[in-house]
PDB file of C-alpha atoms in Angstrom:
ATOM      1  CA  MET A1309       5.584 -80.063 -28.119  1.00 45.00           C
ATOM      2  CA  SER A1310       8.675 -78.651 -26.957  1.00 63.00           C
ATOM      3  CA  ALA A1311       8.596 -75.573 -25.055  1.00 93.00           C
ATOM      4  CA  PHE A1312       9.683 -72.504 -27.301  1.00 96.00           C
ATOM      5  CA  ASN A1313      11.499 -69.325 -26.693  1.00 97.00           C
ATOM      6  CA  THR A1314      11.197 -65.968 -28.171  1.00 97.00           C
ATOM      7  CA  ASN A1315      13.819 -66.480 -30.326  1.00 97.00           C
ATOM      8  CA  GLU A1316      12.733 -69.246 -31.563  1.00 98.00           C
ATOM      9  CA  MET A1317       9.461 -68.125 -32.068  1.00 98.00           C
ATOM     10  CA  MET A1318      10.580 -64.925 -33.818  1.00 98.00           C
ATOM     11  CA  THR A1319      12.970 -67.097 -36.264  1.00 98.00           C
ATOM     12  CA  VAL A1320      10.116 -69.696 -37.264  1.00 98.00           C
ATOM     13  CA  ALA A1321       7.686 -66.411 -37.985  1.00 98.00           C
ATOM     14  CA  ALA A1322      10.024 -64.834 -40.049  1.00 98.00           C
ATOM     15  CA  ALA A1323      10.774 -68.350 -41.969  1.00 98.00           C
ATOM     16  CA  ARG A1324       6.782 -68.981 -42.683  1.00 98.00           C
ATOM     17  CA  ARG A1325       7.164 -65.675 -44.212  1.00 98.00           C
ATOM     18  CA  LEU A1326       8.990 -67.080 -47.470  1.00 98.00           C
ATOM     19  CA  GLY A1327       7.271 -68.912 -50.211  1.00 97.00           C
ATOM     20  CA  ASN A1328       8.252 -72.014 -51.627  1.00 98.00           C
ATOM     21  CA  GLY A1329      10.210 -71.669 -55.318  1.00 97.00           C
ATOM     22  CA  SER A1330      10.559 -67.221 -54.051  1.00 98.00           C
ATOM     23  CA  VAL A1331      14.130 -66.035 -54.924  1.00 98.00           C
ATOM     24  CA  CYS A1332      15.407 -64.420 -51.865  1.00 98.00           C
ATOM     25  CA  PHE A1333      18.553 -62.293 -51.421  1.00 98.00           C
ATOM     26  CA  VAL A1334      19.679 -63.436 -47.511  1.00 96.00           C
ATOM     27  CA  GLY A1335      21.626 -61.276 -44.977  1.00 94.00           C
ATOM     28  CA  ILE A1336      23.774 -63.219 -42.652  1.00 93.00           C
ATOM     29  CA  GLY A1337      22.620 -63.916 -39.183  1.00 94.00           C
ATOM     30  CA  LEU A1338      18.928 -63.479 -38.253  1.00 97.00           C
ATOM     31  CA  PRO A1339      18.019 -63.452 -41.866  1.00 97.00           C
ATOM     32  CA  SER A1340      20.181 -66.205 -43.153  1.00 97.00           C
ATOM     33  CA  LYS A1341      18.917 -68.722 -39.872  1.00 98.00           C
ATOM     34  CA  ALA A1342      15.470 -67.879 -40.978  1.00 98.00           C
ATOM     35  CA  ALA A1343      15.232 -68.320 -44.889  1.00 98.00           C
ATOM     36  CA  ASN A1344      17.512 -71.570 -44.347  1.00 98.00           C
ATOM     37  CA  LEU A1345      14.726 -72.743 -41.609  1.00 98.00           C
ATOM     38  CA  ALA A1346      12.573 -71.985 -44.417  1.00 98.00           C
ATOM     39  CA  ARG A1347      14.032 -74.469 -47.009  1.00 98.00           C
ATOM     40  CA  LEU A1348      14.702 -77.035 -44.335  1.00 98.00           C
ATOM     41  CA  THR A1349      10.666 -77.004 -43.789  1.00 98.00           C
ATOM     42  CA  HIS A1350       8.084 -75.741 -45.820  1.00 98.00           C
ATOM     43  CA  ALA A1351      10.095 -74.048 -49.029  1.00 98.00           C
ATOM     44  CA  PRO A1352      12.624 -76.575 -49.954  1.00 98.00           C
ATOM     45  CA  GLU A1353      12.639 -75.205 -53.873  1.00 98.00           C
ATOM     46  CA  VAL A1354      13.486 -72.046 -52.270  1.00 98.00           C
ATOM     47  CA  VAL A1355      16.546 -69.936 -53.897  1.00 98.00           C
ATOM     48  CA  LEU A1356      19.414 -68.630 -51.535  1.00 98.00           C
ATOM     49  CA  ILE A1357      21.364 -66.097 -53.163  1.00 97.00           C
ATOM     50  CA  TYR A1358      24.223 -64.292 -50.832  1.00 97.00           C
ATOM     51  CA  GLU A1359      26.130 -61.452 -52.113  1.00 94.00           C
ATOM     52  CA  SER A1360      29.241 -62.895 -52.770  1.00 95.00           C
ATOM     53  CA  GLY A1361      27.692 -64.710 -55.626  1.00 96.00           C
ATOM     54  CA  PRO A1362      26.429 -67.965 -54.415  1.00 97.00           C
ATOM     55  CA  ILE A1363      23.339 -68.997 -56.373  1.00 98.00           C
ATOM     56  CA  GLY A1364      21.124 -72.010 -54.837  1.00 98.00           C
ATOM     57  CA  ALA A1365      23.190 -71.908 -51.714  1.00 97.00           C
ATOM     58  CA  LYS A1366      21.846 -74.973 -49.492  1.00 97.00           C
ATOM     59  CA  PRO A1367      24.596 -75.140 -46.101  1.00 97.00           C
ATOM     60  CA  SER A1368      24.279 -77.986 -44.171  1.00 96.00           C
ATOM     61  CA  VAL A1369      25.538 -75.088 -41.056  1.00 96.00           C
ATOM     62  CA  LEU A1370      24.646 -71.030 -40.879  1.00 96.00           C
ATOM     63  CA  PRO A1371      27.522 -69.347 -42.716  1.00 95.00           C
ATOM     64  CA  LEU A1372      29.752 -67.271 -40.433  1.00 92.00           C
ATOM     65  CA  SER A1373      30.102 -64.481 -43.196  1.00 92.00           C
ATOM     66  CA  ILE A1374      29.161 -64.156 -46.908  1.00 91.00           C
ATOM     67  CA  GLY A1375      32.647 -65.682 -47.824  1.00 90.00           C
ATOM     68  CA  ASP A1376      31.954 -68.383 -45.860  1.00 93.00           C
ATOM     69  CA  GLY A1377      33.206 -71.612 -48.295  1.00 92.00           C
ATOM     70  CA  GLU A1378      29.815 -73.806 -47.082  1.00 92.00           C
ATOM     71  CA  LEU A1379      27.852 -71.103 -49.431  1.00 96.00           C
ATOM     72  CA  ALA A1380      29.589 -71.792 -52.418  1.00 95.00           C
ATOM     73  CA  GLU A1381      30.025 -75.261 -51.866  1.00 96.00           C
ATOM     74  CA  THR A1382      26.601 -76.018 -51.677  1.00 97.00           C
ATOM     75  CA  ALA A1383      25.300 -73.449 -54.577  1.00 97.00           C
ATOM     76  CA  ASP A1384      23.973 -74.201 -57.822  1.00 97.00           C
ATOM     77  CA  THR A1385      26.538 -71.842 -59.469  1.00 97.00           C
ATOM     78  CA  VAL A1386      28.571 -69.108 -57.824  1.00 97.00           C
ATOM     79  CA  VAL A1387      28.817 -65.818 -59.987  1.00 97.00           C
ATOM     80  CA  PRO A1388      30.614 -62.550 -59.633  1.00 96.00           C
ATOM     81  CA  THR A1389      29.122 -60.124 -57.100  1.00 94.00           C
ATOM     82  CA  GLY A1390      28.885 -57.655 -59.835  1.00 94.00           C
ATOM     83  CA  GLU A1391      26.330 -60.073 -61.841  1.00 96.00           C
ATOM     84  CA  ILE A1392      24.526 -60.575 -58.272  1.00 96.00           C
ATOM     85  CA  PHE A1393      23.765 -56.937 -58.303  1.00 96.00           C
ATOM     86  CA  ARG A1394      23.221 -55.904 -61.580  1.00 96.00           C
ATOM     87  CA  TYR A1395      21.701 -58.298 -63.027  1.00 96.00           C
ATOM     88  CA  TRP A1396      19.774 -60.263 -60.365  1.00 96.00           C
ATOM     89  CA  LEU A1397      19.037 -57.609 -57.899  1.00 96.00           C
ATOM     90  CA  GLN A1398      18.850 -54.653 -59.895  1.00 95.00           C
ATOM     91  CA  GLY A1399      17.397 -56.425 -62.979  1.00 96.00           C
ATOM     92  CA  GLY A1400      14.244 -57.182 -60.671  1.00 96.00           C
ATOM     93  CA  ARG A1401      14.607 -60.810 -60.419  1.00 97.00           C
ATOM     94  CA  ILE A1402      14.894 -60.705 -56.449  1.00 98.00           C
ATOM     95  CA  ASP A1403      11.554 -61.585 -54.664  1.00 98.00           C
ATOM     96  CA  VAL A1404      12.125 -61.116 -51.496  1.00 98.00           C
ATOM     97  CA  GLY A1405      15.382 -59.127 -49.694  1.00 98.00           C
ATOM     98  CA  PHE A1406      15.931 -60.355 -46.317  1.00 98.00           C
ATOM     99  CA  LEU A1407      17.322 -58.327 -43.557  1.00 97.00           C
ATOM    100  CA  GLY A1408      18.468 -57.501 -40.237  1.00 96.00           C
ATOM    101  CA  ALA A1409      19.239 -54.381 -38.551  1.00 96.00           C
ATOM    102  CA  ALA A1410      20.452 -52.718 -35.613  1.00 96.00           C
ATOM    103  CA  GLN A1411      17.771 -50.024 -35.667  1.00 97.00           C
ATOM    104  CA  VAL A1412      14.641 -49.559 -37.424  1.00 98.00           C
ATOM    105  CA  ASP A1413      11.776 -46.511 -37.744  1.00 98.00           C
ATOM    106  CA  LYS A1414       8.060 -47.024 -37.999  1.00 98.00           C
ATOM    107  CA  TYR A1415       8.567 -46.642 -41.852  1.00 98.00           C
ATOM    108  CA  GLY A1416      10.961 -49.340 -41.782  1.00 98.00           C
ATOM    109  CA  ASN A1417      14.105 -47.595 -42.775  1.00 98.00           C
ATOM    110  CA  ILE A1418      17.596 -49.094 -41.379  1.00 98.00           C
ATOM    111  CA  ASN A1419      20.276 -47.945 -39.554  1.00 97.00           C
ATOM    112  CA  THR A1420      23.502 -50.188 -39.737  1.00 97.00           C
ATOM    113  CA  THR A1421      25.974 -47.021 -39.942  1.00 96.00           C
ATOM    114  CA  VAL A1422      26.364 -45.546 -36.366  1.00 96.00           C
ATOM    115  CA  ILE A1423      24.635 -44.710 -33.078  1.00 94.00           C
ATOM    116  CA  GLY A1424      24.900 -40.846 -32.277  1.00 92.00           C
ATOM    117  CA  ASP A1425      26.546 -37.848 -34.426  1.00 92.00           C
ATOM    118  CA  TYR A1426      27.635 -39.460 -37.653  1.00 93.00           C
ATOM    119  CA  HIS A1427      31.386 -37.666 -37.011  1.00 93.00           C
ATOM    120  CA  ALA A1428      31.705 -38.438 -33.131  1.00 93.00           C
ATOM    121  CA  PRO A1429      29.590 -41.317 -33.155  1.00 92.00           C
ATOM    122  CA  LYS A1430      29.043 -43.271 -29.621  1.00 93.00           C
ATOM    123  CA  VAL A1431      28.747 -46.858 -31.626  1.00 93.00           C
ATOM    124  CA  ARG A1432      30.222 -47.521 -34.930  1.00 94.00           C
ATOM    125  CA  LEU A1433      28.091 -50.155 -36.446  1.00 93.00           C
ATOM    126  CA  PRO A1434      29.271 -52.940 -39.258  1.00 90.00           C
ATOM    127  CA  GLY A1435      28.095 -50.421 -41.933  1.00 90.00           C
ATOM    128  CA  ALA A1436      25.981 -50.965 -45.310  1.00 93.00           C
ATOM    129  CA  GLY A1437      27.189 -53.916 -46.941  1.00 91.00           C
ATOM    130  CA  GLY A1438      24.841 -54.925 -49.833  1.00 94.00           C
ATOM    131  CA  ALA A1439      21.671 -53.469 -47.710  1.00 96.00           C
ATOM    132  CA  PRO A1440      21.160 -50.321 -49.544  1.00 96.00           C
ATOM    133  CA  GLU A1441      20.796 -51.854 -51.992  1.00 96.00           C
ATOM    134  CA  ILE A1442      18.730 -54.734 -51.524  1.00 97.00           C
ATOM    135  CA  ALA A1443      15.976 -52.566 -49.859  1.00 97.00           C
ATOM    136  CA  GLY A1444      16.091 -50.261 -52.775  1.00 96.00           C
ATOM    137  CA  SER A1445      15.681 -53.171 -55.426  1.00 97.00           C
ATOM    138  CA  ALA A1446      14.004 -56.415 -54.505  1.00 98.00           C
ATOM    139  CA  LYS A1447      10.271 -56.714 -54.875  1.00 98.00           C
ATOM    140  CA  LYS A1448       9.589 -56.763 -51.448  1.00 98.00           C
ATOM    141  CA  VAL A1449      11.688 -57.024 -47.981  1.00 98.00           C
ATOM    142  CA  LEU A1450      11.890 -58.618 -44.659  1.00 98.00           C
ATOM    143  CA  ILE A1451      13.190 -57.351 -41.330  1.00 98.00           C
ATOM    144  CA  ILE A1452      13.886 -59.385 -38.713  1.00 98.00           C
ATOM    145  CA  LEU A1453      15.244 -58.224 -35.430  1.00 97.00           C
ATOM    146  CA  LYS A1454      14.921 -58.046 -31.526  1.00 98.00           C
ATOM    147  CA  GLN A1455      12.693 -55.426 -30.576  1.00 98.00           C
ATOM    148  CA  GLY A1456      13.455 -52.842 -27.476  1.00 97.00           C
ATOM    149  CA  HIS A1457      13.987 -48.972 -27.598  1.00 93.00           C
ATOM    150  CA  ARG A1458      17.575 -49.313 -28.553  1.00 93.00           C
ATOM    151  CA  THR A1459      16.195 -51.003 -31.761  1.00 97.00           C
ATOM    152  CA  PHE A1460      12.795 -49.377 -32.411  1.00 98.00           C
ATOM    153  CA  VAL A1461      13.798 -45.919 -32.640  1.00 97.00           C
ATOM    154  CA  ASP A1462      11.410 -42.770 -33.101  1.00 96.00           C
ATOM    155  CA  LYS A1463      14.140 -40.924 -35.125  1.00 96.00           C
ATOM    156  CA  LEU A1464      17.741 -43.000 -36.723  1.00 96.00           C
ATOM    157  CA  ALA A1465      21.047 -41.426 -36.409  1.00 93.00           C
ATOM    158  CA  PHE A1466      21.567 -42.326 -39.923  1.00 96.00           C
ATOM    159  CA  ILE A1467      19.213 -43.923 -42.563  1.00 97.00           C
ATOM    160  CA  THR A1468      21.244 -46.873 -44.237  1.00 97.00           C
ATOM    161  CA  SER A1469      18.888 -48.501 -46.112  1.00 97.00           C
ATOM    162  CA  VAL A1470      15.423 -47.173 -47.026  1.00 98.00           C
ATOM    163  CA  GLY A1471      12.292 -48.587 -46.352  1.00 98.00           C
ATOM    164  CA  HIS A1472       8.982 -46.356 -46.997  1.00 98.00           C
ATOM    165  CA  GLY A1473      11.190 -42.908 -46.417  1.00 98.00           C
ATOM    166  CA  GLU A1474       8.861 -40.256 -44.496  1.00 98.00           C
ATOM    167  CA  GLY A1475       6.017 -42.577 -45.138  1.00 98.00           C
ATOM    168  CA  GLY A1476       2.960 -42.602 -47.884  1.00 97.00           C
ATOM    169  CA  ASP A1477       4.170 -42.987 -51.278  1.00 97.00           C
ATOM    170  CA  HIS A1478       7.584 -41.614 -50.417  1.00 98.00           C
ATOM    171  CA  ARG A1479       9.533 -44.660 -51.589  1.00 97.00           C
ATOM    172  CA  LYS A1480       7.818 -44.417 -54.835  1.00 96.00           C
ATOM    173  CA  ARG A1481       8.559 -40.708 -55.461  1.00 97.00           C
ATOM    174  CA  LEU A1482      12.331 -41.546 -54.399  1.00 96.00           C
ATOM    175  CA  GLY A1483      12.153 -43.712 -57.881  1.00 96.00           C
ATOM    176  CA  LEU A1484      12.203 -47.194 -55.784  1.00 96.00           C
ATOM    177  CA  PRO A1485      10.999 -49.881 -57.300  1.00 93.00           C
ATOM    178  CA  GLY A1486       9.231 -53.135 -55.620  1.00 91.00           C
ATOM    179  CA  ASP A1487       7.090 -52.840 -52.561  1.00 96.00           C
ATOM    180  CA  GLY A1488       9.733 -51.914 -49.993  1.00 97.00           C
ATOM    181  CA  PRO A1489       9.590 -53.704 -46.596  1.00 98.00           C
ATOM    182  CA  VAL A1490       6.126 -55.677 -45.920  1.00 98.00           C
ATOM    183  CA  ALA A1491       7.149 -57.332 -42.808  1.00 98.00           C
ATOM    184  CA  ILE A1492       9.049 -56.347 -39.572  1.00 98.00           C
ATOM    185  CA  ILE A1493       9.613 -60.093 -37.315  1.00 98.00           C
ATOM    186  CA  THR A1494      10.500 -59.373 -33.748  1.00 98.00           C
ATOM    187  CA  ASP A1495      10.689 -61.692 -30.796  1.00 98.00           C
ATOM    188  CA  LEU A1496       7.145 -59.809 -29.858  1.00 98.00           C
ATOM    189  CA  CYS A1497       5.252 -59.408 -33.000  1.00 98.00           C
ATOM    190  CA  ILE A1498       4.900 -59.597 -36.558  1.00 98.00           C
ATOM    191  CA  MET A1499       4.518 -55.803 -37.728  1.00 98.00           C
ATOM    192  CA  GLU A1500       3.279 -54.731 -41.333  1.00 98.00           C
ATOM    193  CA  PRO A1501       3.181 -51.378 -43.215  1.00 98.00           C
ATOM    194  CA  GLU A1502      -0.725 -49.544 -42.649  1.00 98.00           C
ATOM    195  CA  ALA A1503      -2.113 -48.981 -45.823  1.00 97.00           C
ATOM    196  CA  GLY A1504      -1.754 -45.309 -47.292  1.00 96.00           C
ATOM    197  CA  SER A1505       0.662 -44.103 -44.580  1.00 98.00           C
ATOM    198  CA  ASN A1506       3.017 -47.047 -44.744  1.00 98.00           C
ATOM    199  CA  GLU A1507       3.755 -46.821 -40.815  1.00 98.00           C
ATOM    200  CA  PHE A1508       4.341 -50.257 -39.446  1.00 98.00           C
ATOM    201  CA  ILE A1509       1.474 -51.088 -36.754  1.00 98.00           C
ATOM    202  CA  VAL A1510       0.946 -54.146 -35.204  1.00 98.00           C
ATOM    203  CA  THR A1511      -0.748 -57.114 -36.796  1.00 98.00           C
ATOM    204  CA  SER A1512       0.231 -60.079 -34.724  1.00 98.00           C
ATOM    205  CA  LEU A1513       1.345 -60.678 -31.211  1.00 98.00           C
ATOM    206  CA  HIS A1514       3.476 -64.226 -30.314  1.00 98.00           C
ATOM    207  CA  PRO A1515       1.946 -66.223 -28.057  1.00 97.00           C
ATOM    208  CA  GLY A1516       2.089 -64.880 -23.846  1.00 96.00           C
ATOM    209  CA  VAL A1517       2.808 -61.537 -25.174  1.00 97.00           C
ATOM    210  CA  THR A1518       1.152 -58.473 -24.388  1.00 98.00           C
ATOM    211  CA  ARG A1519       0.042 -55.411 -25.844  1.00 98.00           C
ATOM    212  CA  GLU A1520       2.221 -53.578 -22.868  1.00 98.00           C
ATOM    213  CA  GLN A1521       5.237 -55.281 -23.451  1.00 98.00           C
ATOM    214  CA  VAL A1522       5.395 -54.269 -27.522  1.00 98.00           C
ATOM    215  CA  ILE A1523       4.806 -51.027 -26.037  1.00 98.00           C
ATOM    216  CA  GLU A1524       7.386 -50.760 -23.569  1.00 98.00           C
ATOM    217  CA  ASN A1525       9.986 -52.338 -26.324  1.00 98.00           C
ATOM    218  CA  THR A1526       9.040 -49.684 -29.109  1.00 98.00           C
ATOM    219  CA  GLY A1527      10.558 -46.215 -29.301  1.00 97.00           C
ATOM    220  CA  TRP A1528       8.070 -44.331 -31.118  1.00 97.00           C
ATOM    221  CA  GLN A1529       4.091 -44.425 -30.494  1.00 97.00           C
ATOM    222  CA  ILE A1530       3.340 -47.427 -31.876  1.00 98.00           C
ATOM    223  CA  ARG A1531      -0.148 -48.584 -33.080  1.00 98.00           C
ATOM    224  CA  PHE A1532      -2.078 -51.796 -33.537  1.00 98.00           C
ATOM    225  CA  ALA A1533      -4.481 -52.833 -36.273  1.00 98.00           C
ATOM    226  CA  ASP A1534      -8.350 -53.399 -35.621  1.00 97.00           C
ATOM    227  CA  ASN A1535      -7.754 -57.064 -35.418  1.00 97.00           C
ATOM    228  CA  VAL A1536      -4.515 -58.335 -34.232  1.00 98.00           C
ATOM    229  CA  ASN A1537      -4.025 -61.730 -34.629  1.00 98.00           C
ATOM    230  CA  THR A1538      -2.104 -64.023 -32.327  1.00 98.00           C
ATOM    231  CA  THR A1539       0.869 -65.775 -34.213  1.00 98.00           C
ATOM    232  CA  GLU A1540       0.612 -69.428 -34.655  1.00 98.00           C
ATOM    233  CA  ALA A1541       3.136 -70.865 -32.232  1.00 97.00           C
ATOM    234  CA  PRO A1542       6.395 -72.990 -33.653  1.00 98.00           C
ATOM    235  CA  THR A1543       5.172 -76.637 -34.998  1.00 97.00           C
ATOM    236  CA  ALA A1544       7.567 -79.925 -33.450  1.00 97.00           C
ATOM    237  CA  ALA A1545       8.755 -79.802 -37.011  1.00 97.00           C
ATOM    238  CA  GLU A1546       9.740 -76.224 -37.205  1.00 98.00           C
ATOM    239  CA  LEU A1547      11.348 -76.520 -33.916  1.00 98.00           C
ATOM    240  CA  ALA A1548      12.942 -80.036 -34.250  1.00 97.00           C
ATOM    241  CA  ALA A1549      14.670 -78.532 -37.777  1.00 98.00           C
ATOM    242  CA  LEU A1550      15.773 -75.356 -36.054  1.00 98.00           C
ATOM    243  CA  ARG A1551      17.557 -76.849 -33.381  1.00 97.00           C
ATOM    244  CA  ASP A1552      18.985 -79.165 -35.778  1.00 97.00           C
ATOM    245  CA  LEU A1553      20.599 -76.414 -37.916  1.00 97.00           C
ATOM    246  CA  GLU A1554      21.433 -74.673 -34.501  1.00 96.00           C
ATOM    247  CA  ALA A1555      23.358 -77.704 -33.428  1.00 96.00           C
ATOM    248  CA  ARG A1556      24.854 -78.372 -36.301  1.00 96.00           C
ATOM    249  CA  THR A1557      26.154 -74.598 -36.492  1.00 95.00           C
ATOM    250  CA  ALA A1558      27.419 -74.863 -32.847  1.00 95.00           C
ATOM    251  CA  ALA A1559      29.057 -77.985 -33.655  1.00 94.00           C
ATOM    252  CA  ALA A1560      31.017 -76.533 -36.568  1.00 91.00           C
ATOM    253  CA  HIS A1561      31.877 -72.953 -35.610  1.00 86.00           C
ATOM    254  CA  GLY A1562      31.374 -73.041 -31.720  1.00 78.00           C
ATOM    255  CA  GLN A1563      28.052 -70.747 -31.983  1.00 67.00           C
ATOM    256  CA  ALA A1564      24.426 -71.587 -32.998  1.00 63.00           C
ATOM    257  CA  GLY A1565      24.298 -68.981 -35.819  1.00 57.00           C
ATOM    258  CA  GLY A1566      22.186 -65.703 -36.293  1.00 51.00           C
ATOM    259  CA  GLU A1567      23.259 -64.090 -33.338  1.00 53.00           C
ATOM    260  CA  GLU A1568      23.534 -60.128 -33.336  1.00 45.00           C
TER     261      GLU A1568
END
């Protein structure tokens, strides 16, 4: 089997979290790459929905944005954006919301708005899009992003999308349906919410990654599960499917897709 890099490990690990036949509301970038890898490997019947209206999208290359024509051309049907949110998402018909983030905290809350003071930010980020609604209404949420002190922070400058709020039963008290974020998949590890506190703890380390590396790249005092697993390395088939997808995307768009 060919050697794999940390980005490939992250994408494969995230793709594996999608079950065959599940209905998945997909964000652009890393979530789209992982979701389409799942469709090309173990989950051919996964239903991919993008907020611009495509339902059952089967792109041959990764979309540059939700307005990419490839999504509509390969979808089973295309409906108005309002229907995507009101009927599908708020109607409880989305099994998985798959999101990226600029920053995340220990309770799976996401910031994609600003870095620094809101009125005089150091960085103005892309914004919310449909992420707050996806995070709020999907039956469960997966988050994928590269891990580092800038991305895994103790306190968010702005909460764009609510995960588990302040922890514990805060999400329930806010009246939000669904389980909220059930996993954060990074280039180093997989984190899952601890029962009761809903604080994210490390449950699986990717091959070759140490606890010290995770600690050094987390902005809060990260904790580890009692039994930490080692993530199964990508198979040859998974790597081949991912690399083929990236090569097709690069040929079409000049980039491999999912770079954030």
